[in-house]
Amino acid sequence: MSMSQPSPAQLADSAFNTAQKQFDIAADLLQLDGNLRDILRNCKRELTVHFPVKMDDGSVRVFEGFRVQHNIARGPAKGGLRFHPMVTLDEVKALAMWMTWKCAVVGIPFGGAKGGVVCDPKKLSLSELERLTRRFATEISIIIGPDRDIPAPDVNTSPQVMGWIMDTYSMAIGHSVPAVVTGKPLSIGGSEGRLEATARGAVDVIVEAAKYRQIPLKGARVVIQGFGNAGSPLASFLHQLGSQIIAVSDSSGAVHNPRGLDPSGLRMYKRETGSVVGFPNSEPIDPMRILDLPCDILVPAALESQITGRNADRIQAKLIAEAANGPTTPEADEILTERGVFLLPDILCNAGGVTVSYFEWVQDLQSFFWDEGEVNERLERIMIRAFRSVLQTAEQYKVNMRTAAQVLAISRVAEATRTRGLFP
Ligand code: GLU
């Protein structure tokens, strides 16, 4: 990341503000009453833990972690777990709130949650990572469970990490509980198609958006910020549709080739070297500069607050597809809307991951597993339905796609809350 940009910590501090600002815009449009507003714009539960981990050299380090449940009106809390040196409670609260809206937009019966551990997994050995994960799972076991709160992968967490959480939770209870996490390896109750689900779902809605805005995907120039769980398979899917991936970044740097990069080669190269930097037949480029490269589709697939009031006017893409959570600030939203850039908001665009997590949870509970074709087909149906509902809401309220998705989601959660009534 270039020095002129605010550090992730500075940006993370404002993530919950961003989430609440987005909420307020939609709540105003819905004329939501004050009580409901207070309930929905705050997080229900916020757990902070500090826990010791024995390091390989025999020393003990204390780590900080969080699990936040924003809302459980429509079902158990659901959301990923990230390992990142800059994770903050504020950020996790925002991410938990976005999960509530995301599940509501696609109509799956979950509330929203998120977790994070402040650590740099790249600097931990595999056994340190396992001990950290298992101890953190134990610390949050007081609030997670297959009908309470179901973690999943997010930034820097993998199927293996989910496997350790499943095992740790199961050992404490005395029997296997696969449905306590999703995004697990297939061998222990994972779902076909989960690994690429975020990317596949994003492509489903990119295809719809491209049709709607008449942007041919064949030959479209695509820039992808972030080459992880979402960005990396997304590059391959778009490439298969004939698009050209002209620039890609990750946490170490960025590469550029106006004639197109080979996504499968890039994936292999990153697996071997740990980064996209230095990929053959590419030029290095400032990672923040890739956002304003001339292109047709821009895919932020990394962290929050990347498209801001400072750079939104330089973006040249016609379509922005938010594979990341919270990559665009409200100030940037205004600028982009004014400039006519079509934006697929995070809570719609990246909902494929949690949708297939829902399928995984259902399969685990029933011990009845589906083939990949069935998973992908059901996913596509849900994504297209959600896209159409959001677009229809945008037309009805004459608002951009972000606000439309928020309006749709918040109205569903508000309806559930009203119907349940206030306890006691
Ligand atoms: N971390 C992903 C997200 O932000 C997936 C969450 C899940 O599958 O529960 O949507």
Short mmCIF file of C-alpha atoms and ligand atoms in Angstrom, two decimals:
data_model
loop_
_atom_site.label_atom_id
_atom_site.label_comp_id
_atom_site.label_asym_id
_atom_site.label_seq_id
_atom_site.Cartn_x
_atom_site.Cartn_y
_atom_site.Cartn_z
CA MET A 1 0.00 0.00 0.00
CA SER A 2 1.47 3.43 -0.89
CA MET A 3 2.44 5.87 1.85
CA SER A 4 0.04 8.59 0.73
CA GLN A 5 -2.90 6.41 1.72
CA PRO A 6 -4.22 6.28 5.29
CA SER A 7 -3.11 3.16 7.15
CA PRO A 8 -5.60 0.29 7.46
CA ALA A 9 -5.88 1.05 11.19
CA GLN A 10 -6.94 4.66 10.51
CA LEU A 11 -9.41 3.45 7.92
CA ALA A 12 -10.70 0.62 10.08
CA ASP A 13 -11.59 3.13 12.77
CA SER A 14 -14.24 4.55 10.51
CA ALA A 15 -15.75 1.30 9.23
CA PHE A 16 -18.60 1.19 11.73
CA ASN A 17 -19.32 4.86 11.00
CA THR A 18 -19.57 3.97 7.34
CA ALA A 19 -21.94 1.11 8.11
CA GLN A 20 -24.13 3.37 10.26
CA LYS A 21 -24.15 6.15 7.66
CA GLN A 22 -25.29 3.69 5.01
CA PHE A 23 -27.93 2.42 7.42
CA ASP A 24 -29.22 5.93 8.17
CA ILE A 25 -29.69 6.74 4.49
CA ALA A 26 -31.84 3.63 4.01
CA ALA A 27 -33.66 4.01 7.34
CA ASP A 28 -34.66 7.57 6.37
CA LEU A 29 -36.08 6.37 3.07
CA LEU A 30 -38.00 3.62 4.86
CA GLN A 31 -39.16 6.12 7.49
CA LEU A 32 -38.17 3.57 10.09
CA ASP A 33 -39.45 4.45 13.54
CA GLY A 34 -36.93 5.60 16.16
CA ASN A 35 -37.02 2.49 18.34
CA LEU A 36 -36.44 0.09 15.49
CA ARG A 37 -33.67 2.34 14.24
CA ASP A 38 -31.86 2.21 17.58
CA ILE A 39 -32.11 -1.56 17.68
CA LEU A 40 -30.88 -2.12 14.14
CA ARG A 41 -28.07 0.43 14.02
CA ASN A 42 -26.28 -1.19 17.00
CA CYS A 43 -24.69 -4.58 17.55
CA LYS A 44 -26.42 -7.02 19.87
CA ARG A 45 -23.33 -8.72 21.33
CA GLU A 46 -19.64 -7.80 21.26
CA LEU A 47 -17.19 -10.24 22.77
CA THR A 48 -13.52 -9.24 23.16
CA VAL A 49 -11.07 -11.89 24.30
CA HIS A 50 -7.39 -11.91 25.22
CA PHE A 51 -5.84 -15.34 25.13
CA PRO A 52 -2.40 -16.91 25.48
CA VAL A 53 -0.75 -19.02 22.80
CA LYS A 54 2.45 -21.01 23.22
CA MET A 55 4.85 -20.09 20.42
CA ASP A 56 7.28 -22.55 18.82
CA ASP A 57 10.23 -21.09 20.75
CA GLY A 58 8.52 -21.85 24.07
CA SER A 59 7.46 -18.25 24.79
CA VAL A 60 3.84 -17.30 25.41
CA ARG A 61 2.11 -14.49 23.51
CA VAL A 62 -1.24 -12.98 24.37
CA PHE A 63 -3.49 -12.27 21.37
CA GLU A 64 -6.62 -10.17 21.11
CA GLY A 65 -9.72 -11.39 19.30
CA PHE A 66 -13.36 -10.45 18.74
CA ARG A 67 -16.67 -12.04 17.89
CA VAL A 68 -19.57 -9.67 17.29
CA GLN A 69 -23.19 -10.62 16.67
CA HIS A 70 -25.04 -7.72 15.14
CA ASN A 71 -28.55 -9.16 14.85
CA ILE A 72 -30.28 -12.56 15.12
CA ALA A 73 -33.89 -11.64 14.34
CA ARG A 74 -34.02 -13.78 11.16
CA GLY A 75 -31.95 -16.74 12.36
CA PRO A 76 -28.61 -17.72 13.90
CA ALA A 77 -25.75 -15.27 13.58
CA LYS A 78 -23.50 -15.94 10.57
CA GLY A 79 -20.26 -14.51 9.34
CA GLY A 80 -16.58 -14.97 8.71
CA LEU A 81 -13.50 -14.82 10.87
CA ARG A 82 -10.47 -12.81 9.79
CA PHE A 83 -6.86 -12.97 10.88
CA HIS A 84 -5.17 -9.63 10.26
CA PRO A 85 -2.68 -7.44 12.15
CA MET A 86 -4.97 -4.39 11.90
CA VAL A 87 -8.31 -5.92 12.92
CA THR A 88 -10.23 -3.73 15.38
CA LEU A 89 -13.50 -4.10 17.27
CA ASP A 90 -14.90 -1.17 15.28
CA GLU A 91 -14.16 -2.93 12.01
CA VAL A 92 -15.62 -6.25 13.20
CA LYS A 93 -18.82 -4.46 14.29
CA ALA A 94 -19.20 -2.97 10.81
CA LEU A 95 -18.55 -6.32 9.18
CA ALA A 96 -21.11 -8.00 11.48
CA MET A 97 -23.75 -5.42 10.54
CA TRP A 98 -23.04 -5.91 6.83
CA MET A 99 -23.50 -9.67 7.32
CA THR A 100 -27.02 -9.08 8.69
CA TRP A 101 -27.97 -7.08 5.61
CA LYS A 102 -26.20 -9.50 3.27
CA CYS A 103 -28.14 -12.52 4.55
CA ALA A 104 -31.37 -10.53 4.27
CA VAL A 105 -30.65 -9.36 0.70
CA VAL A 106 -30.28 -12.93 -0.55
CA GLY A 107 -33.09 -14.14 1.71
CA ILE A 108 -31.23 -16.78 3.71
CA PRO A 109 -32.37 -17.35 7.32
CA PHE A 110 -29.39 -15.95 9.22
CA GLY A 111 -28.49 -12.90 11.24
CA GLY A 112 -25.09 -11.24 11.05
CA ALA A 113 -21.82 -11.80 12.89
CA LYS A 114 -18.10 -11.41 12.34
CA GLY A 115 -14.91 -12.34 14.13
CA GLY A 116 -11.31 -11.30 14.05
CA VAL A 117 -7.98 -12.05 15.65
CA VAL A 118 -5.25 -9.41 15.69
CA CYS A 119 -2.32 -11.36 14.25
CA ASP A 120 -0.21 -11.71 11.14
CA PRO A 121 -0.79 -15.30 10.04
CA LYS A 122 2.07 -15.01 7.55
CA LYS A 123 4.46 -14.69 10.48
CA LEU A 124 3.10 -17.73 12.34
CA SER A 125 4.13 -21.34 11.78
CA LEU A 126 1.42 -23.83 10.93
CA SER A 127 1.41 -25.24 14.45
CA GLU A 128 1.28 -21.75 16.00
CA LEU A 129 -1.65 -20.96 13.72
CA GLU A 130 -3.38 -24.15 14.83
CA ARG A 131 -2.87 -23.43 18.54
CA LEU A 132 -4.06 -19.84 18.09
CA THR A 133 -7.15 -20.98 16.19
CA ARG A 134 -8.04 -23.70 18.69
CA ARG A 135 -7.61 -21.43 21.70
CA PHE A 136 -9.62 -18.64 20.06
CA ALA A 137 -12.36 -21.17 19.16
CA THR A 138 -12.50 -22.20 22.82
CA GLU A 139 -12.69 -18.56 23.97
CA ILE A 140 -15.65 -17.80 21.69
CA SER A 141 -17.30 -21.21 22.22
CA ILE A 142 -19.52 -19.52 24.82
CA ILE A 143 -21.40 -17.76 22.02
CA ILE A 144 -20.97 -19.91 18.89
CA GLY A 145 -22.84 -23.10 17.94
CA PRO A 146 -24.74 -24.57 14.98
CA ASP A 147 -27.98 -22.86 16.03
CA ARG A 148 -26.37 -19.79 17.60
CA ASP A 149 -23.50 -18.38 15.56
CA ILE A 150 -21.66 -20.09 12.72
CA PRO A 151 -18.19 -18.80 11.72
CA ALA A 152 -16.71 -19.15 8.22
CA PRO A 153 -13.58 -18.11 6.31
CA ASP A 154 -12.77 -14.47 5.64
CA VAL A 155 -9.53 -12.52 5.09
CA ASN A 156 -6.53 -14.85 5.71
CA THR A 157 -8.56 -17.78 7.01
CA SER A 158 -8.90 -21.10 5.19
CA PRO A 159 -10.84 -24.37 5.16
CA GLN A 160 -8.11 -25.82 7.40
CA VAL A 161 -8.70 -23.10 10.00
CA MET A 162 -12.43 -23.94 9.90
CA GLY A 163 -11.56 -27.63 10.33
CA TRP A 164 -9.62 -26.84 13.51
CA ILE A 165 -12.54 -24.82 14.88
CA MET A 166 -14.97 -27.66 14.09
CA ASP A 167 -12.69 -30.17 15.83
CA THR A 168 -12.07 -27.97 18.88
CA TYR A 169 -15.80 -27.32 19.38
CA SER A 170 -16.61 -31.00 18.81
CA MET A 171 -13.97 -32.24 21.27
CA ALA A 172 -15.42 -30.07 24.04
CA ILE A 173 -18.93 -31.37 23.41
CA GLY A 174 -17.94 -35.02 22.89
CA HIS A 175 -19.39 -35.55 19.43
CA SER A 176 -18.83 -34.14 15.94
CA VAL A 177 -20.69 -30.92 15.18
CA PRO A 178 -19.92 -30.14 11.53
CA ALA A 179 -22.60 -27.41 11.33
CA VAL A 180 -20.75 -25.17 13.82
CA VAL A 181 -18.65 -23.70 11.00
CA THR A 182 -18.89 -23.49 7.22
CA GLY A 183 -16.17 -23.35 4.61
CA LYS A 184 -14.73 -26.60 6.02
CA PRO A 185 -12.75 -29.09 3.95
CA LEU A 186 -14.98 -31.55 2.04
CA SER A 187 -13.70 -34.50 4.09
CA ILE A 188 -15.38 -33.24 7.27
CA GLY A 189 -18.70 -31.94 5.96
CA GLY A 190 -17.75 -29.05 3.73
CA SER A 191 -19.83 -28.26 0.66
CA GLU A 192 -18.94 -28.67 -2.95
CA GLY A 193 -18.50 -25.24 -4.50
CA ARG A 194 -17.92 -23.34 -1.25
CA LEU A 195 -14.29 -22.44 -2.01
CA GLU A 196 -15.19 -20.45 -5.13
CA ALA A 197 -18.69 -19.47 -4.03
CA THR A 198 -17.99 -15.78 -3.34
CA ALA A 199 -16.39 -15.40 -6.76
CA ARG A 200 -19.06 -17.45 -8.54
CA GLY A 201 -21.87 -15.43 -6.94
CA ALA A 202 -20.09 -12.20 -7.87
CA VAL A 203 -19.84 -13.34 -11.48
CA ASP A 204 -23.55 -14.22 -11.49
CA VAL A 205 -24.42 -10.62 -10.64
CA ILE A 206 -21.66 -9.10 -12.79
CA VAL A 207 -23.20 -10.93 -15.77
CA GLU A 208 -26.62 -9.44 -14.93
CA ALA A 209 -25.20 -5.95 -14.39
CA ALA A 210 -23.20 -6.12 -17.62
CA LYS A 211 -26.35 -7.06 -19.55
CA TYR A 212 -28.29 -4.26 -17.89
CA ARG A 213 -25.60 -1.64 -18.61
CA GLN A 214 -24.71 -3.16 -21.99
CA ILE A 215 -21.06 -3.79 -21.18
CA PRO A 216 -19.83 -6.76 -23.22
CA LEU A 217 -17.89 -9.08 -20.90
CA LYS A 218 -15.96 -10.47 -23.83
CA GLY A 219 -12.93 -8.26 -24.12
CA ALA A 220 -13.82 -6.22 -21.01
CA ARG A 221 -10.75 -4.93 -19.17
CA VAL A 222 -10.85 -5.92 -15.51
CA VAL A 223 -8.81 -4.67 -12.54
CA ILE A 224 -8.86 -6.73 -9.35
CA GLN A 225 -7.63 -5.38 -6.02
CA GLY A 226 -6.89 -8.38 -3.77
CA PHE A 227 -5.99 -11.89 -4.88
CA GLY A 228 -7.32 -13.99 -2.01
CA ASN A 229 -10.40 -16.14 -1.31
CA ALA A 230 -12.59 -13.94 -3.53
CA GLY A 231 -10.32 -12.16 -6.01
CA SER A 232 -8.29 -15.10 -7.19
CA PRO A 233 -11.10 -17.42 -8.44
CA LEU A 234 -12.98 -14.35 -9.70
CA ALA A 235 -10.08 -13.56 -12.04
CA SER A 236 -10.32 -17.05 -13.51
CA PHE A 237 -14.11 -16.96 -13.94
CA LEU A 238 -14.05 -13.58 -15.70
CA HIS A 239 -11.16 -14.74 -17.87
CA GLN A 240 -13.24 -17.77 -18.89
CA LEU A 241 -15.98 -15.35 -19.99
CA GLY A 242 -13.49 -13.64 -22.28
CA SER A 243 -12.57 -10.66 -20.11
CA GLN A 244 -8.99 -9.45 -19.82
CA ILE A 245 -7.51 -9.21 -16.33
CA ILE A 246 -5.19 -6.25 -16.84
CA ALA A 247 -4.06 -5.61 -13.24
CA VAL A 248 -4.11 -7.43 -9.93
CA SER A 249 -2.83 -6.52 -6.48
CA ASP A 250 -2.32 -8.23 -3.14
CA SER A 251 -0.97 -7.14 0.24
CA SER A 252 2.61 -7.18 -1.11
CA GLY A 253 2.15 -5.18 -4.34
CA ALA A 254 0.54 -5.13 -7.75
CA VAL A 255 1.17 -6.26 -11.32
CA HIS A 256 -0.08 -4.85 -14.60
CA ASN A 257 -0.23 -5.94 -18.23
CA PRO A 258 -2.58 -4.02 -20.55
CA ARG A 259 -2.72 -7.07 -22.84
CA GLY A 260 -4.01 -9.26 -20.00
CA LEU A 261 -2.57 -11.50 -17.28
CA ASP A 262 -3.07 -15.27 -17.13
CA PRO A 263 -5.14 -15.91 -13.97
CA SER A 264 -4.33 -19.59 -13.56
CA GLY A 265 -0.62 -18.84 -13.97
CA LEU A 266 -0.98 -16.04 -11.42
CA ARG A 267 -2.70 -18.38 -8.97
CA MET A 268 0.07 -20.92 -9.28
CA TYR A 269 2.74 -18.22 -9.00
CA LYS A 270 1.10 -16.80 -5.85
CA ARG A 271 0.83 -20.27 -4.31
CA GLU A 272 4.55 -20.81 -4.87
CA THR A 273 5.93 -17.36 -3.99
CA GLY A 274 3.27 -16.00 -1.61
CA SER A 275 2.51 -12.96 -3.79
CA VAL A 276 1.59 -11.83 -7.31
CA VAL A 277 4.62 -9.50 -7.32
CA GLY A 278 7.24 -10.47 -9.89
CA PHE A 279 4.83 -12.51 -12.06
CA PRO A 280 6.43 -13.09 -15.49
CA ASN A 281 5.13 -10.91 -18.34
CA SER A 282 3.88 -8.22 -16.02
CA GLU A 283 5.01 -4.78 -14.90
CA PRO A 284 5.02 -3.78 -11.23
CA ILE A 285 2.62 -0.92 -10.41
CA ASP A 286 1.66 1.04 -7.30
CA PRO A 287 -1.19 -0.98 -5.71
CA MET A 288 -3.32 2.14 -5.09
CA ARG A 289 -2.84 3.30 -8.68
CA ILE A 290 -4.52 0.22 -10.13
CA LEU A 291 -7.87 1.61 -8.96
CA ASP A 292 -7.72 4.43 -11.47
CA LEU A 293 -6.37 2.50 -14.43
CA PRO A 294 -8.46 2.75 -17.60
CA CYS A 295 -10.71 -0.34 -17.42
CA ASP A 296 -14.32 -1.46 -17.77
CA ILE A 297 -14.79 -3.37 -14.53
CA LEU A 298 -13.12 -2.67 -11.21
CA VAL A 299 -13.29 -5.34 -8.53
CA PRO A 300 -12.21 -4.32 -5.04
CA ALA A 301 -11.62 -7.72 -3.40
CA ALA A 302 -9.42 -6.78 -0.44
CA LEU A 303 -10.24 -4.59 2.58
CA GLU A 304 -12.51 -1.71 3.60
CA SER A 305 -12.28 1.97 2.63
CA GLN A 306 -10.28 1.69 -0.58
CA ILE A 307 -12.51 3.86 -2.78
CA THR A 308 -12.89 7.14 -0.92
CA GLY A 309 -13.70 10.81 -1.41
CA ARG A 310 -10.07 11.27 -2.39
CA ASN A 311 -9.90 8.86 -5.33
CA ALA A 312 -13.50 8.23 -6.48
CA ASP A 313 -13.35 10.95 -9.14
CA ARG A 314 -10.32 9.29 -10.75
CA ILE A 315 -11.97 5.91 -11.24
CA GLN A 316 -12.50 5.11 -14.91
CA ALA A 317 -14.42 1.83 -14.63
CA LYS A 318 -18.05 1.68 -15.82
CA LEU A 319 -18.89 -1.06 -13.35
CA ILE A 320 -17.59 -1.63 -9.82
CA ALA A 321 -18.20 -5.07 -8.32
CA GLU A 322 -17.55 -5.13 -4.58
CA ALA A 323 -16.18 -8.56 -3.80
CA ALA A 324 -14.69 -7.08 -0.61
CA ASN A 325 -16.79 -5.91 2.32
CA GLY A 326 -17.03 -2.15 2.75
CA PRO A 327 -14.47 -1.08 0.10
CA THR A 328 -16.32 2.16 -0.73
CA THR A 329 -16.99 5.04 1.67
CA PRO A 330 -20.29 7.01 1.62
CA GLU A 331 -18.44 10.06 0.22
CA ALA A 332 -17.16 7.95 -2.67
CA ASP A 333 -20.63 6.49 -3.22
CA GLU A 334 -22.00 9.97 -3.83
CA ILE A 335 -19.29 10.83 -6.32
CA LEU A 336 -19.64 7.54 -8.20
CA THR A 337 -23.42 7.83 -8.38
CA GLU A 338 -23.14 11.36 -9.72
CA ARG A 339 -20.65 10.17 -12.33
CA GLY A 340 -22.98 7.35 -13.43
CA VAL A 341 -20.73 4.48 -12.40
CA PHE A 342 -22.82 1.36 -11.80
CA LEU A 343 -21.87 -0.26 -8.49
CA LEU A 344 -22.75 -3.75 -7.31
CA PRO A 345 -22.69 -3.28 -3.53
CA ASP A 346 -20.86 -5.73 -1.26
CA ILE A 347 -23.95 -7.06 0.50
CA LEU A 348 -25.25 -8.19 -2.89
CA CYS A 349 -22.07 -8.78 -4.87
CA ASN A 350 -20.19 -10.98 -2.42
CA ALA A 351 -23.21 -12.76 -0.91
CA GLY A 352 -22.38 -15.96 -2.82
CA GLY A 353 -20.00 -17.03 -0.07
CA VAL A 354 -22.52 -16.92 2.72
CA THR A 355 -25.20 -18.36 0.44
CA VAL A 356 -23.17 -21.52 -0.13
CA SER A 357 -22.30 -21.45 3.58
CA TYR A 358 -26.04 -21.69 4.13
CA PHE A 359 -26.17 -24.69 1.77
CA GLU A 360 -23.25 -26.25 3.68
CA TRP A 361 -25.02 -25.75 7.02
CA VAL A 362 -28.25 -27.27 5.65
CA GLN A 363 -26.32 -30.25 4.24
CA ASP A 364 -24.51 -30.77 7.56
CA LEU A 365 -27.74 -30.64 9.56
CA GLN A 366 -29.37 -33.17 7.22
CA SER A 367 -26.22 -35.26 6.62
CA PHE A 368 -27.31 -35.22 3.00
CA PHE A 369 -24.85 -33.81 0.49
CA TRP A 370 -25.41 -32.24 -2.92
CA ASP A 371 -23.25 -32.35 -6.01
CA GLU A 372 -21.49 -29.23 -7.28
CA GLY A 373 -23.93 -28.70 -10.13
CA GLU A 374 -26.82 -28.47 -7.70
CA VAL A 375 -24.92 -26.04 -5.44
CA ASN A 376 -23.96 -23.74 -8.31
CA GLU A 377 -27.43 -23.82 -9.85
CA ARG A 378 -29.16 -22.91 -6.59
CA LEU A 379 -26.56 -20.21 -5.98
CA GLU A 380 -27.12 -18.67 -9.40
CA ARG A 381 -30.87 -18.65 -8.89
CA ILE A 382 -30.54 -16.85 -5.55
CA MET A 383 -28.00 -14.32 -6.86
CA ILE A 384 -30.06 -13.42 -9.92
CA ARG A 385 -33.23 -13.11 -7.86
CA ALA A 386 -31.41 -10.83 -5.39
CA PHE A 387 -29.96 -8.70 -8.22
CA ARG A 388 -33.42 -8.20 -9.72
CA SER A 389 -34.99 -7.34 -6.37
CA VAL A 390 -32.27 -4.77 -5.64
CA LEU A 391 -32.55 -3.26 -9.11
CA GLN A 392 -36.31 -3.05 -8.76
CA THR A 393 -35.92 -1.35 -5.37
CA ALA A 394 -33.41 1.09 -6.90
CA GLU A 395 -35.95 2.02 -9.58
CA GLN A 396 -38.82 2.25 -7.11
CA TYR A 397 -36.98 4.54 -4.67
CA LYS A 398 -34.83 6.25 -7.35
CA VAL A 399 -31.63 5.48 -5.47
CA ASN A 400 -28.31 3.82 -6.26
CA MET A 401 -27.77 0.08 -5.89
CA ARG A 402 -26.08 0.39 -2.47
CA THR A 403 -29.00 2.20 -0.93
CA ALA A 404 -31.45 -0.10 -2.71
CA ALA A 405 -29.75 -3.19 -1.27
CA GLN A 406 -29.76 -1.60 2.18
CA VAL A 407 -33.42 -0.63 1.88
CA LEU A 408 -34.38 -4.15 0.84
CA ALA A 409 -32.32 -5.79 3.59
CA ILE A 410 -33.29 -3.43 6.37
CA SER A 411 -36.98 -3.70 5.52
CA ARG A 412 -36.74 -7.51 5.80
CA VAL A 413 -34.94 -7.41 9.16
CA ALA A 414 -37.29 -4.70 10.43
CA GLU A 415 -40.28 -6.79 9.40
CA ALA A 416 -38.90 -9.82 11.29
CA THR A 417 -38.21 -7.69 14.35
CA ARG A 418 -41.70 -6.16 14.32
CA THR A 419 -43.32 -9.55 13.86
CA ARG A 420 -41.42 -11.08 16.75
CA GLY A 421 -42.35 -8.17 18.99
CA LEU A 422 -40.39 -6.73 21.88
CA PHE A 423 -39.37 -8.98 24.77
CA PRO A 424 -40.48 -8.91 27.58
N1 GLU B 1 -16.62 -14.02 5.04
C1 GLU B 1 -17.62 -14.15 4.03
C2 GLU B 1 -18.42 -12.86 3.93
O1 GLU B 1 -17.97 -11.82 4.29
C3 GLU B 1 -18.48 -15.39 4.21
C4 GLU B 1 -19.26 -15.47 5.49
C5 GLU B 1 -19.95 -16.82 5.70
O2 GLU B 1 -19.89 -17.67 4.85
O3 GLU B 1 -20.55 -16.97 6.76
O4 GLU B 1 -19.50 -12.84 3.42
#
